[in-house]
XYZ file of C-alpha atoms in Angstrom:
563
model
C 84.601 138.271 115.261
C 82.870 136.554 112.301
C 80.697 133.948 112.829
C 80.251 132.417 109.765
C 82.150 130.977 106.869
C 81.192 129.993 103.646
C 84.640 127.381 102.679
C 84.205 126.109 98.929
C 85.615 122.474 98.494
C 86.819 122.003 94.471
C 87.623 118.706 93.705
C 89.266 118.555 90.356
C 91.668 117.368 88.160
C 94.795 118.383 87.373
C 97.469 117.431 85.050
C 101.017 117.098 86.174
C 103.633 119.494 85.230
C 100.560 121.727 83.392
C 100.859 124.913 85.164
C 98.570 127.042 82.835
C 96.404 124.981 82.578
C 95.967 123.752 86.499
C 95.824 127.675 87.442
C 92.967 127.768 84.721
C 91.106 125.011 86.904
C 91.421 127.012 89.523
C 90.922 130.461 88.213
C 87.372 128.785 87.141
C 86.810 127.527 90.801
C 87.267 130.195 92.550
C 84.775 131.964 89.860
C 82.250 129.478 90.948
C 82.642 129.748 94.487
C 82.188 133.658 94.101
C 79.141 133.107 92.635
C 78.300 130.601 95.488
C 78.953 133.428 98.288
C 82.317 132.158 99.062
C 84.579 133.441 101.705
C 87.625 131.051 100.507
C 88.061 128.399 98.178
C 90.206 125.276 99.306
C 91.665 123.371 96.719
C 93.426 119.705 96.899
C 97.025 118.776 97.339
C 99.628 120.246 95.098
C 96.699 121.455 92.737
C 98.976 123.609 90.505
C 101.573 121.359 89.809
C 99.900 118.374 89.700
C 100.259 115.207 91.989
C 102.686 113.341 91.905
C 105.228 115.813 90.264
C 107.719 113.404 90.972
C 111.280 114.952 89.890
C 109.469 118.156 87.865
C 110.157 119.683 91.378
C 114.160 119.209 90.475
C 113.959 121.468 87.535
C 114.601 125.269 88.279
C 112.763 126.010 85.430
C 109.439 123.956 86.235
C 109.861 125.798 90.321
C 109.934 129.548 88.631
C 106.895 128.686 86.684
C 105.029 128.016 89.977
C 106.366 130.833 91.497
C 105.157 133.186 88.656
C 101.339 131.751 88.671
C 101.051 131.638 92.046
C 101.957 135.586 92.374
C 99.451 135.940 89.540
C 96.853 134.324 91.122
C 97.431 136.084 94.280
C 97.374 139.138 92.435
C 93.971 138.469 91.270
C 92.588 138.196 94.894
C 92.453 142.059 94.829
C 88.994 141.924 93.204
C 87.222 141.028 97.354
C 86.122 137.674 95.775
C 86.902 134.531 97.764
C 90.320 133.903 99.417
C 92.670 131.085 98.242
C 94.320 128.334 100.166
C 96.251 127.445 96.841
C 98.263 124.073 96.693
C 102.212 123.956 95.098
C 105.488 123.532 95.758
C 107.674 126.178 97.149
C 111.315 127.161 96.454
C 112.583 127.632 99.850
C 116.605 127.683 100.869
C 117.805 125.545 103.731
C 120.436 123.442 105.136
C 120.994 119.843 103.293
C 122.257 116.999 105.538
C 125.708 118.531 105.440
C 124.609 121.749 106.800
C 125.484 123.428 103.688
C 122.771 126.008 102.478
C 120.915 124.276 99.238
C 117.753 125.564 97.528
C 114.873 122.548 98.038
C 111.160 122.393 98.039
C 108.598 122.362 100.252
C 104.989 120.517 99.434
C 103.034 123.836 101.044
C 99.714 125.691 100.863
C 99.715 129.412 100.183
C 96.906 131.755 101.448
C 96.389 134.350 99.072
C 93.944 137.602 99.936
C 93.739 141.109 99.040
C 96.159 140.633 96.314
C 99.256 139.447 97.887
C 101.191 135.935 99.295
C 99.649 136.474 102.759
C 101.430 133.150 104.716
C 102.008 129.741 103.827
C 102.208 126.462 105.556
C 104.631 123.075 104.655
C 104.037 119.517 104.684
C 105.512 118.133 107.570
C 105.260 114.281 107.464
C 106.584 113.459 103.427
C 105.502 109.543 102.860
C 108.628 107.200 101.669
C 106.856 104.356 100.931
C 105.099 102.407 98.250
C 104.434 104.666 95.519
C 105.372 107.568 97.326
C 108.853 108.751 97.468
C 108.528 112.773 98.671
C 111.457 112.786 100.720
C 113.437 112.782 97.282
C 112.504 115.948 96.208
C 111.188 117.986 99.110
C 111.980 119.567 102.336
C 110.040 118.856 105.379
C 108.153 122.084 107.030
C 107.990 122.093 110.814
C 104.906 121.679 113.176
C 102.257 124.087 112.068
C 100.581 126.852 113.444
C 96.467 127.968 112.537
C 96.438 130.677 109.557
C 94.212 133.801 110.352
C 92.093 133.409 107.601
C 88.678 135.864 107.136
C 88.390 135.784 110.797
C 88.954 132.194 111.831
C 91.650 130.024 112.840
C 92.227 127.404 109.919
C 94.460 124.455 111.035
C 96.072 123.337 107.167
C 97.684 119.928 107.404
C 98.561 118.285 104.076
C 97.785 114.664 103.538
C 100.032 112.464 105.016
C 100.324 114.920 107.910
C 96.683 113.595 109.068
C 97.846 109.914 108.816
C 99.584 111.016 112.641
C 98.701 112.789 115.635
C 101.631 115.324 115.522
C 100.340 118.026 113.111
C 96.748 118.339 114.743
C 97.943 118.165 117.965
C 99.941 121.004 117.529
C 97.155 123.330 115.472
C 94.551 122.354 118.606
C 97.187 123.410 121.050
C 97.467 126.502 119.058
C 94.133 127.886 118.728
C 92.577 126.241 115.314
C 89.448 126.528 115.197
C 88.940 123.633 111.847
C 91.341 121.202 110.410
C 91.790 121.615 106.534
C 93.750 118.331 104.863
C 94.220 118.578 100.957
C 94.901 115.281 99.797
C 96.365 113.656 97.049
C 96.057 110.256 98.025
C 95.715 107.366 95.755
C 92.850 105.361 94.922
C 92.813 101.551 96.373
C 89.830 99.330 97.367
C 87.624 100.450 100.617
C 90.753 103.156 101.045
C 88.138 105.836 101.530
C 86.457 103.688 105.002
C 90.753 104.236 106.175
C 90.565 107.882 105.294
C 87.654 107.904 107.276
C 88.694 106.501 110.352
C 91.848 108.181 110.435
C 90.350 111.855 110.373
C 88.127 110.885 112.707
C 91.090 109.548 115.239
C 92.216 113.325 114.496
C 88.697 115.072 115.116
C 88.204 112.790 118.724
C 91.605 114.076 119.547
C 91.517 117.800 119.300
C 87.886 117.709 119.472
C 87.727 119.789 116.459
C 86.140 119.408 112.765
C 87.983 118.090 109.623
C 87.652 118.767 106.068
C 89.238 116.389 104.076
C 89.656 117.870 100.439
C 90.614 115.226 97.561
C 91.430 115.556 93.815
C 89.770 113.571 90.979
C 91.894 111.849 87.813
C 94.440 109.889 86.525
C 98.072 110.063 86.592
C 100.355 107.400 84.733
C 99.393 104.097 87.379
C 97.447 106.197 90.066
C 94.010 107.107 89.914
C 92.277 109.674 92.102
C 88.999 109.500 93.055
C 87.589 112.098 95.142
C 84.991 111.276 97.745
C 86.283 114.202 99.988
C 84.323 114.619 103.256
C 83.761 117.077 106.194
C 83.714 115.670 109.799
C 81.816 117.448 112.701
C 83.809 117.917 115.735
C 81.499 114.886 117.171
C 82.615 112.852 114.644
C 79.428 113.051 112.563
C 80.003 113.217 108.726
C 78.814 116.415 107.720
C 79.557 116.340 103.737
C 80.790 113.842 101.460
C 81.561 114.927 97.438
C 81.330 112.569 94.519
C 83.192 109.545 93.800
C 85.176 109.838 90.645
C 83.755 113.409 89.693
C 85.472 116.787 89.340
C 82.902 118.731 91.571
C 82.934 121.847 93.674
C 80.557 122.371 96.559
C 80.066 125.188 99.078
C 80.128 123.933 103.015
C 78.616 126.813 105.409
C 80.874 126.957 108.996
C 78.756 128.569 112.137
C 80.043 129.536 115.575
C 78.329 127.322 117.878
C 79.840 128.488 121.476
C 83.087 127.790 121.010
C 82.887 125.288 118.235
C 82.360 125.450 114.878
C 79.335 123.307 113.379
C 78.843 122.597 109.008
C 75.237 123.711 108.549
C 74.853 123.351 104.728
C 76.967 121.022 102.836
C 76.359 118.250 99.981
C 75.645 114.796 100.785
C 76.722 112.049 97.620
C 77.281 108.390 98.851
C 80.286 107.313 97.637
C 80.546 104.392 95.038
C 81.108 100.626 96.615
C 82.395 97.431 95.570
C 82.322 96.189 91.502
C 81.120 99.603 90.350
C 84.069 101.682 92.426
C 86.517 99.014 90.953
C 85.228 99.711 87.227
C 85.270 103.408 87.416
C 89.052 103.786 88.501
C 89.705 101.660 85.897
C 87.661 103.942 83.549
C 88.875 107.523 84.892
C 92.723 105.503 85.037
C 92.720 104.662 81.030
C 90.531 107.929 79.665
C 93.093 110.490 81.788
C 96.099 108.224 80.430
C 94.692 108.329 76.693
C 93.572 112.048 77.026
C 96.378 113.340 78.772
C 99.251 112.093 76.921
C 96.994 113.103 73.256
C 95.834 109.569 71.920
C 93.419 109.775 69.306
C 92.098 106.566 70.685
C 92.906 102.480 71.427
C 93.761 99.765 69.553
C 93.783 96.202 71.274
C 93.726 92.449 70.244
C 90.075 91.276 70.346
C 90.719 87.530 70.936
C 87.647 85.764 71.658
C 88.692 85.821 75.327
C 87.405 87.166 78.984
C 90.582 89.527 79.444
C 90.139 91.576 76.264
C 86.400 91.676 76.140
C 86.315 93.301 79.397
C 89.322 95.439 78.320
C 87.732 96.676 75.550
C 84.399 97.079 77.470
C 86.332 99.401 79.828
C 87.637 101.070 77.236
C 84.522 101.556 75.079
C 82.893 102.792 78.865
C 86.050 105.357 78.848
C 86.253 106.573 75.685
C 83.694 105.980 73.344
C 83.147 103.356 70.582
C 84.087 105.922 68.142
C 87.785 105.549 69.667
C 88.191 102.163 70.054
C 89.314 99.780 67.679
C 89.593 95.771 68.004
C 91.535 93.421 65.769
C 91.496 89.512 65.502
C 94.562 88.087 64.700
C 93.933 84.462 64.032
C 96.347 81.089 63.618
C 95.915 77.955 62.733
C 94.771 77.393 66.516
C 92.124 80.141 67.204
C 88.974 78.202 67.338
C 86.052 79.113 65.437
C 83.907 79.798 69.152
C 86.734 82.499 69.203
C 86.138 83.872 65.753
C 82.268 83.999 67.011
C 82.923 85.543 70.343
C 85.590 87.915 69.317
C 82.633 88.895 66.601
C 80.120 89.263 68.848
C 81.606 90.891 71.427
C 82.787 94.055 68.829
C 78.896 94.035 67.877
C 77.522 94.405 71.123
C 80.339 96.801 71.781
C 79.920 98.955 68.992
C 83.104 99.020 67.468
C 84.925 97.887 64.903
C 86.817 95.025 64.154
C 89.608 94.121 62.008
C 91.072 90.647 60.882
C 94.617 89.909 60.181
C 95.875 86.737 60.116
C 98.833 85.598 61.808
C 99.624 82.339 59.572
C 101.695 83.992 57.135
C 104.271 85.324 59.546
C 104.296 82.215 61.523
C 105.295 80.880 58.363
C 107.667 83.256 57.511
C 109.557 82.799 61.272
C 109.556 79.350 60.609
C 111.277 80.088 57.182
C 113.765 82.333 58.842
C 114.561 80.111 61.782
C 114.754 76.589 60.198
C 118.153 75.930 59.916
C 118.833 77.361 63.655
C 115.402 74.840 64.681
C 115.957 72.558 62.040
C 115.948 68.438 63.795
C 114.214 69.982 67.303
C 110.719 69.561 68.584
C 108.514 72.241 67.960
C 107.212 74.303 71.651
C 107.409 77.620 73.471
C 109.328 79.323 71.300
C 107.085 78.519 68.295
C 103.929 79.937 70.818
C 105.702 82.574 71.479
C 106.745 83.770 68.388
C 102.886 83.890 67.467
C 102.287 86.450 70.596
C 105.013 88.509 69.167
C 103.408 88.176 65.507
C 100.343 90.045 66.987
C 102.124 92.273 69.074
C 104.312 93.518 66.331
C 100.712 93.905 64.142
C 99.013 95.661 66.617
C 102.165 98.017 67.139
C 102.430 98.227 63.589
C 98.396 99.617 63.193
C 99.437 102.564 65.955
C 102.514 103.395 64.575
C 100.698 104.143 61.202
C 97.401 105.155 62.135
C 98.096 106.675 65.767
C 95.865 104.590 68.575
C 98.013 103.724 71.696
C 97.806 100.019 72.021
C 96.314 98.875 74.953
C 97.585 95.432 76.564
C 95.315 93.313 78.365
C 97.358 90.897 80.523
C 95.676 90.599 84.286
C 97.738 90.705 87.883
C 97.718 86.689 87.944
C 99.450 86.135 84.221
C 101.950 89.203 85.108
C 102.347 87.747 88.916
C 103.520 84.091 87.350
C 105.264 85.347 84.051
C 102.324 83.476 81.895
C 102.595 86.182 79.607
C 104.953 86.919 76.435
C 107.415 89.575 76.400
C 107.368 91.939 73.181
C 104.028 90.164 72.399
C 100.943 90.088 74.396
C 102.916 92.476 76.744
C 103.457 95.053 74.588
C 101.311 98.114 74.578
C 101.489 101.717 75.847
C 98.951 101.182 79.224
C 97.385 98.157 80.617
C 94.003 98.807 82.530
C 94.074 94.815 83.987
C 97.798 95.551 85.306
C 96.190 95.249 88.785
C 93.293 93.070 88.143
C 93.425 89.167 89.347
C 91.972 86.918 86.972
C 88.797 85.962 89.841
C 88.290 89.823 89.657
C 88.331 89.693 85.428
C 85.580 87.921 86.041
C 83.575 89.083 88.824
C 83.687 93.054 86.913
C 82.848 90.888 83.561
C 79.278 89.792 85.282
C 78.636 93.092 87.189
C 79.239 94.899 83.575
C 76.508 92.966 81.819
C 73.973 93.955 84.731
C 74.957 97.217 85.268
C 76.533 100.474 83.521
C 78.524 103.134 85.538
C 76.948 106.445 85.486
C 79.863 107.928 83.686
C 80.366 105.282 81.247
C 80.065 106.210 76.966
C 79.295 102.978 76.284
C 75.923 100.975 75.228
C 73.521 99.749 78.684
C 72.851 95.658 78.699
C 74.785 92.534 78.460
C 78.463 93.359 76.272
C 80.121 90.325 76.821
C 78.731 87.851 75.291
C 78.148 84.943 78.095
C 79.791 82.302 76.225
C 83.432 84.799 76.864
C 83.070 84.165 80.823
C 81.642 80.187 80.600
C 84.379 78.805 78.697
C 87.825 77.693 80.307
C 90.404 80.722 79.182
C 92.888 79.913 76.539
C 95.873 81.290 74.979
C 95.232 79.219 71.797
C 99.192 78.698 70.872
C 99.062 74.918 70.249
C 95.970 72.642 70.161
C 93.854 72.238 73.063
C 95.436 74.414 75.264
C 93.875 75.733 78.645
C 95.478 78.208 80.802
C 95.232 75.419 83.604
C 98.147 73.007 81.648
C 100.322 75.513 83.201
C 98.666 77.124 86.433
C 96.879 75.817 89.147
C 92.982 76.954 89.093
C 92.772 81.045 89.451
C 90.317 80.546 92.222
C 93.216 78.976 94.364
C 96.266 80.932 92.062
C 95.154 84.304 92.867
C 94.412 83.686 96.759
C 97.848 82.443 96.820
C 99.147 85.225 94.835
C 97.416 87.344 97.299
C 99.446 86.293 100.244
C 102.297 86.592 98.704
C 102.111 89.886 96.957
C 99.416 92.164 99.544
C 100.654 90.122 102.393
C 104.466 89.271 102.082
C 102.716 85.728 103.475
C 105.036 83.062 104.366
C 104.813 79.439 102.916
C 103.690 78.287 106.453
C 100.795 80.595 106.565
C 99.739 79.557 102.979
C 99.821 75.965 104.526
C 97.152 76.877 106.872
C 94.900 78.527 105.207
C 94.576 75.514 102.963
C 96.998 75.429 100.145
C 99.083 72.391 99.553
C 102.956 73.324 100.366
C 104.334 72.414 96.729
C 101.436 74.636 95.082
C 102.197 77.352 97.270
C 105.766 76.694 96.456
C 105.729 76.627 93.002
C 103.875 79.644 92.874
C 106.594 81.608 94.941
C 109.176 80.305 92.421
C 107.117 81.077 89.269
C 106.662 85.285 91.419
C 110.217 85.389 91.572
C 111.310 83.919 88.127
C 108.852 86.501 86.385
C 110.370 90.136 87.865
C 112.424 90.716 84.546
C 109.530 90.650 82.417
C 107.578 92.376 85.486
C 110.158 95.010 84.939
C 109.684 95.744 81.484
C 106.098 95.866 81.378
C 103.766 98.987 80.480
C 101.693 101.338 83.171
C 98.665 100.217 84.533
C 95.960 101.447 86.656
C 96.886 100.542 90.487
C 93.900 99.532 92.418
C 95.595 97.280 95.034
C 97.413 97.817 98.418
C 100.265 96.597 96.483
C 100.206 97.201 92.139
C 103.340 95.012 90.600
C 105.342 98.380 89.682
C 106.363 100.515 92.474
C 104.435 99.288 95.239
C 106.645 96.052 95.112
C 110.108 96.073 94.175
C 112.288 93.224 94.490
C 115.394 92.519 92.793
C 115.684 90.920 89.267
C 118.921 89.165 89.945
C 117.578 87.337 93.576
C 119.537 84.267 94.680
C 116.161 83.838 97.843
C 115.021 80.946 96.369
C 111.270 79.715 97.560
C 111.655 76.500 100.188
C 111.082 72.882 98.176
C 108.116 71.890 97.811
C-alpha cells in the first residue's frame, strides 16, 4: 500500500467554450506538476469547458469536442507522468422525466492513467438558484463512491455537492480516504470564510481531510478568485493558494495510522476587505476585455467620483496604454469638472479627449422644436444630453475599436437615476455591483494603496477634490444628485434591505428609516426593472448583482405600501 501522495492543486483560468485552448492549460499543468514529483494533478470544476458553459452543453457539436480532448489527454497519460482527475461535461444517455431514453450531460470528473478513461464520477447536487441554473442542461449523477487512484481512496465531490452532507457521507461510509471538491464557485464578499466553514462541517463529519480546488478569472458578470485550501482531518488548514492568481502548488499526503495528514503544502493569506473588492473588479473587466478581443476601453471622463475610479480600475486592469478618456462638455459642466476630469487623466496616465456636446444639443433642439415648441424645458432636454455622449462615445468604438465601458454604480441602476441609451450604454460596467458608499470607500483605499497585480501608477490617482465634492450629473444648473435621492449613506442601506435582504418596509422602519423614504425607494426599485433589464454586464460582487441574481417582473402590478 502506498503511503504517500504527492496531489498537485492548479488553479487556473479557463475560457468558456475554448476547448483547445483549456486542454492547453492543462497539458502545461500537468507538465509542471511532473516536474514537481507529482503523483496526480487535480484540476477545478469543469476546467475544459469552462465554467459556466451555460447552454454550450446543448450543442452536440460543442459535447463531441470534449469527448475528443478528453480521450487525447487520456491518451497522453501513457508517458508514467502524473495522473489526471480532469474536469468536463459528459455525454451520457438516460431517462428524461417521461421515461423516454434522451442523451443529457453530466457535470463529472474523469480519472485518466496509463493512457486510458479509467472511471469517472458526476455531480450530484446541480444548484438552481441565483446565477446558477445547472439543472437546465445537466443530469444529476448518483451518490458517489471513492476512486482507486495511485493507491488511495479519493472521495471526488464537485462543488455544490460539499454545500450538503449527502455526498461525503456516502464516500466516508465507503472507504475514502480524502475528500477532493473542484469548485467553480463565484466570487462575493467574505464568500471564502462560507467556503470555509462549510468544508469544515464536511471534514468534522467524516473525520476526514478536504481539498477544496478553485479556478481563477472572469466570465461575462462572474469573477473567480481562487483562494483554494486543504483542510486536515482536525480541521486545521493545511494550505491555502493565492487570491486572484492562476497558481499551481504541490500538497504532499502521508499515512498517519489510518489517516492521512498534508505535510508540505503552500501557505498565501488570502486578500481581505477594500483590496479583495478592487481586484475582482480588476480580474472581472481585464478577462471581459481580453477574452472577448478588445483592443482596449473607452469611457466618459466627467470630472466625477464614478468614472475616476472606473477608469482607475481600468488603468489597474489593463494598462494606460489601453485606456482612453473623453470629456464631453455642455453648457453645464463646470469648470472644477474640466480641472478634475484633467487631472485625473494626468495622474492616470492616459489620454484624454474633448468633444463638446453643445452642438448636438443644439441640433436636437432644432429637430424637436416644433414637437417641444410652447413647453417647459426638463428631463427630456437632460436626457437627450446623456444620449449625446453616449452616442459619441459609441461612435469613437465603432470607428476606432475600444469597448466602451459604462460607469453607472448599484444605487443609480437600483433607483433608475440613470439614462437609457446614454450614460447606460456601453459593452461592460465594472460599478454594476458597486453602491455609491462603496464608490467611495475603494476611491480612498486606491489613493493609499495599489493591488499587487495592478498596471497602473502607485500614489494618490484621484484627485481629492473628485471624492470632496457633492456628485453631480451636471444636466441643468446647480444640480446635485441629492434633488432627486435621499443621501447615499441612508439610499444604499435601504437599497440593501431591499435588494440582499428582500427586507420588508416594517423592518426598514426599525432600523431607522422614515416609512415614506423607505417607501419611495421601493417604488423608485420597482419602476426602474425595464431599464435594469436592458443594461450591459457587470462584475457581480454581491450576494445578490441586479442581473440574474434578482429577477422580478417588468410588468409588476405589487405596488410598495404608501408612504
Amino acid at each position: 500500500m502506498a503511503e504517500r501522495l504527492s496531489l498537485a492543486l492548479a488553479q487556473f483560468n479557463p475560457t468558456v467554450g475554448d476547448v483547445d485552448g483549456n486542454a492547453e492549460l492543462i497539458r502545461r499543468a500537468r507538465k509542471e506538476a511532473a516536474a514537481a514529483g507529482a503523483d496526480v494533478l487535480a484540476i477545478p470544476e469543469l476546467a475544459l469547458s469552462g465554467y459556466p458553459p451555460e447552454d454550450l452543453v446543448l450543442k452536440p457539436a460543442f459535447l463531441q469536442a470534449l469527448h475528443r480532448t478528453a480521450h487525447e489527454l487520456a491518451r497522453e497519460t501513457e508517458d508514467g507522468g502524473p495522473a489526471v482527475l480532469l474536469t468536463t461535461p459528459w455525454s451520457v444517455d438516460g431517462p428524461d422525466e417521461k421515461g423516454s431514453m434522451v442523451r443529457r450531460s453530466t457535470n463529472s470528473v474523469l480519472y485518466l492513467d496509463g493512457g486510458r478513461i479509467v472511471t469517472r464520477r458526476d455531480k450530484v447536487d446541480l444548484p438552481n438558484y441565483g446565477v446558477f441554473d445547472e439543472f437546465r442542461v445537466f443530469r444529476p449523477g448518483h451518490l458517489p463512491g471513492p476512486m482507486n487512484v495511485r493507491g488511495f481512496k479519493l472521495g471526488l465531490m464537485i462543488c455544490e455537492d460539499m454545500w450538503t452532507p449527502d455526498a461525503a457521507e456516502t464516500l466516508a461510509e465507503t472507504g475514502a480516504e480524502i475528500l477532493i471538491v473542484p469548485n467553480g464557485s463565484p466570487f462575493e464578499r467574505a464568500k471564502l470564510d462560507v467556503r470555509l466553514q462549510l468544508a469544515l462541517a464536511r471534514v468534522n463529519e467524516t473525520g476526514l481531510p478536504l481539498v477544496y480546488l478553485h479556478q481563477v478569472g472572469g466570465q461575462d458578470e462572474l469573477v473567480f478568485d481562487g483562494n483554494s485550501f486543504a483542510l486536515q482531518a482536525d480541521g486545521r488548514l493545511a494550505a491555502q493558494l493565492a487570491s486572484f492568481e492562476s497558481q499551481l502548488a504541490l500538497t504532499v499526503w502521508e499515512r498517519d495510522g489510518t489517516v492521512l495528514r498534508c505535510v508540505e503544502g503552500p501557505m498565501q493569506p488570502p486578500l481581505e476587505g477594500h483590496e479583495e473588492v478592487y481586484r475582482a473588479l480588476m480580474l472581472g473587466l481585464s478577462d471581459y476585455v481580453d477574452k472577448n478581443r478588445f483592443p482596449g476601453i473607452v469611457l466618459g471622463l466627467s470630472g466625477g467620483i464614478d468614472s475616476a475610479i472606473s477608469a482607475a480600475i481600468a488603468v489597474d486592469a489593463l494598462g494606460a496604454e489601453r485606456v482612453r478618456a473623453v470629456m464631453m462638455p455642455s453648457p453645464f459642466t463646470s469648470q472644477d469638472s474640466l480641472d478634475d476630469a484633467a487631472e485625473c487623466a494626468r495622474l492616470l496616465g492616459i489620454r484624454l479627449d474633448s468633444v463638446p456636446i453643445d452642438p448636438a444639443m443644439t441640433a436636437f433642439a432644432t429637430m424637436l422644436q416644433p414637437l417641444f415648441d410652447g413647453l417647459p424645458p426638463g428631463v427630456a432636454e437632460e436626457n437627450i444630453q446623456a444620449r449625446a455622449r453616449g452616442l459619441t462615445l459609441m461612435a469613437i468604438s465603432n470607428k476606432l475599436g475600444p469597448m466602451v465601458l459604462s460607469t453607472g454604480n448599484k444605487s443609480e441602476m437600483s433607483v433608475g437615476y440613470a439614462t437609457l441609451y446614454g450614460d447606460m450604454c456601453g459593452g461592460f460596467n465594472v460599478l454594476k455591483d458597486v453602491y455609491k458608499t462603496e464608490v467611495y470607500a475603494l476611491s480612498r483605499w486606491r489613493n493609499q494603496a495599489k493591488p499587487a497585480a495592478a498596471k497602473g501608477p502607485g500614489g494618490r490617482v484621484i484627485p481629492e477634490r473628485i471624492i470632496t465634492k457633492a456628485p453631480t450629473a451636471e444636466l441643468r444648473p446647480n444640480q446635485t444628485d441629492q434633488d432627486s435621492l435621499p443621501p447615499y449613506e441612508e439610499l444604499d442601506r435601504i437599497l440593501e434591505g431591499l435588494v440582499e435582504r428582500e427586507a420588508s418596509i416594517e423592518e426598514l422602519i426599525e432600523a431607522g428609516h422614515a416609512r415614506e423614504t423607505v417607501a419611495r425607494v421601493w417604488r423608485m426599485l420597482d419602476s426602474a426593472e425595464y431599464k435594469r433589464r436592458q443594461a450591459c454586464p457587470g462584475v457581480k460582487i454581491t450576494t445578490r448583482a441586479l442581473s440574474r441574481d434578482r429577477r422580478y417582473p417588468i410588468t409588476n402590478g405589487f405596488r410598495a405600501p404608501a408612504g
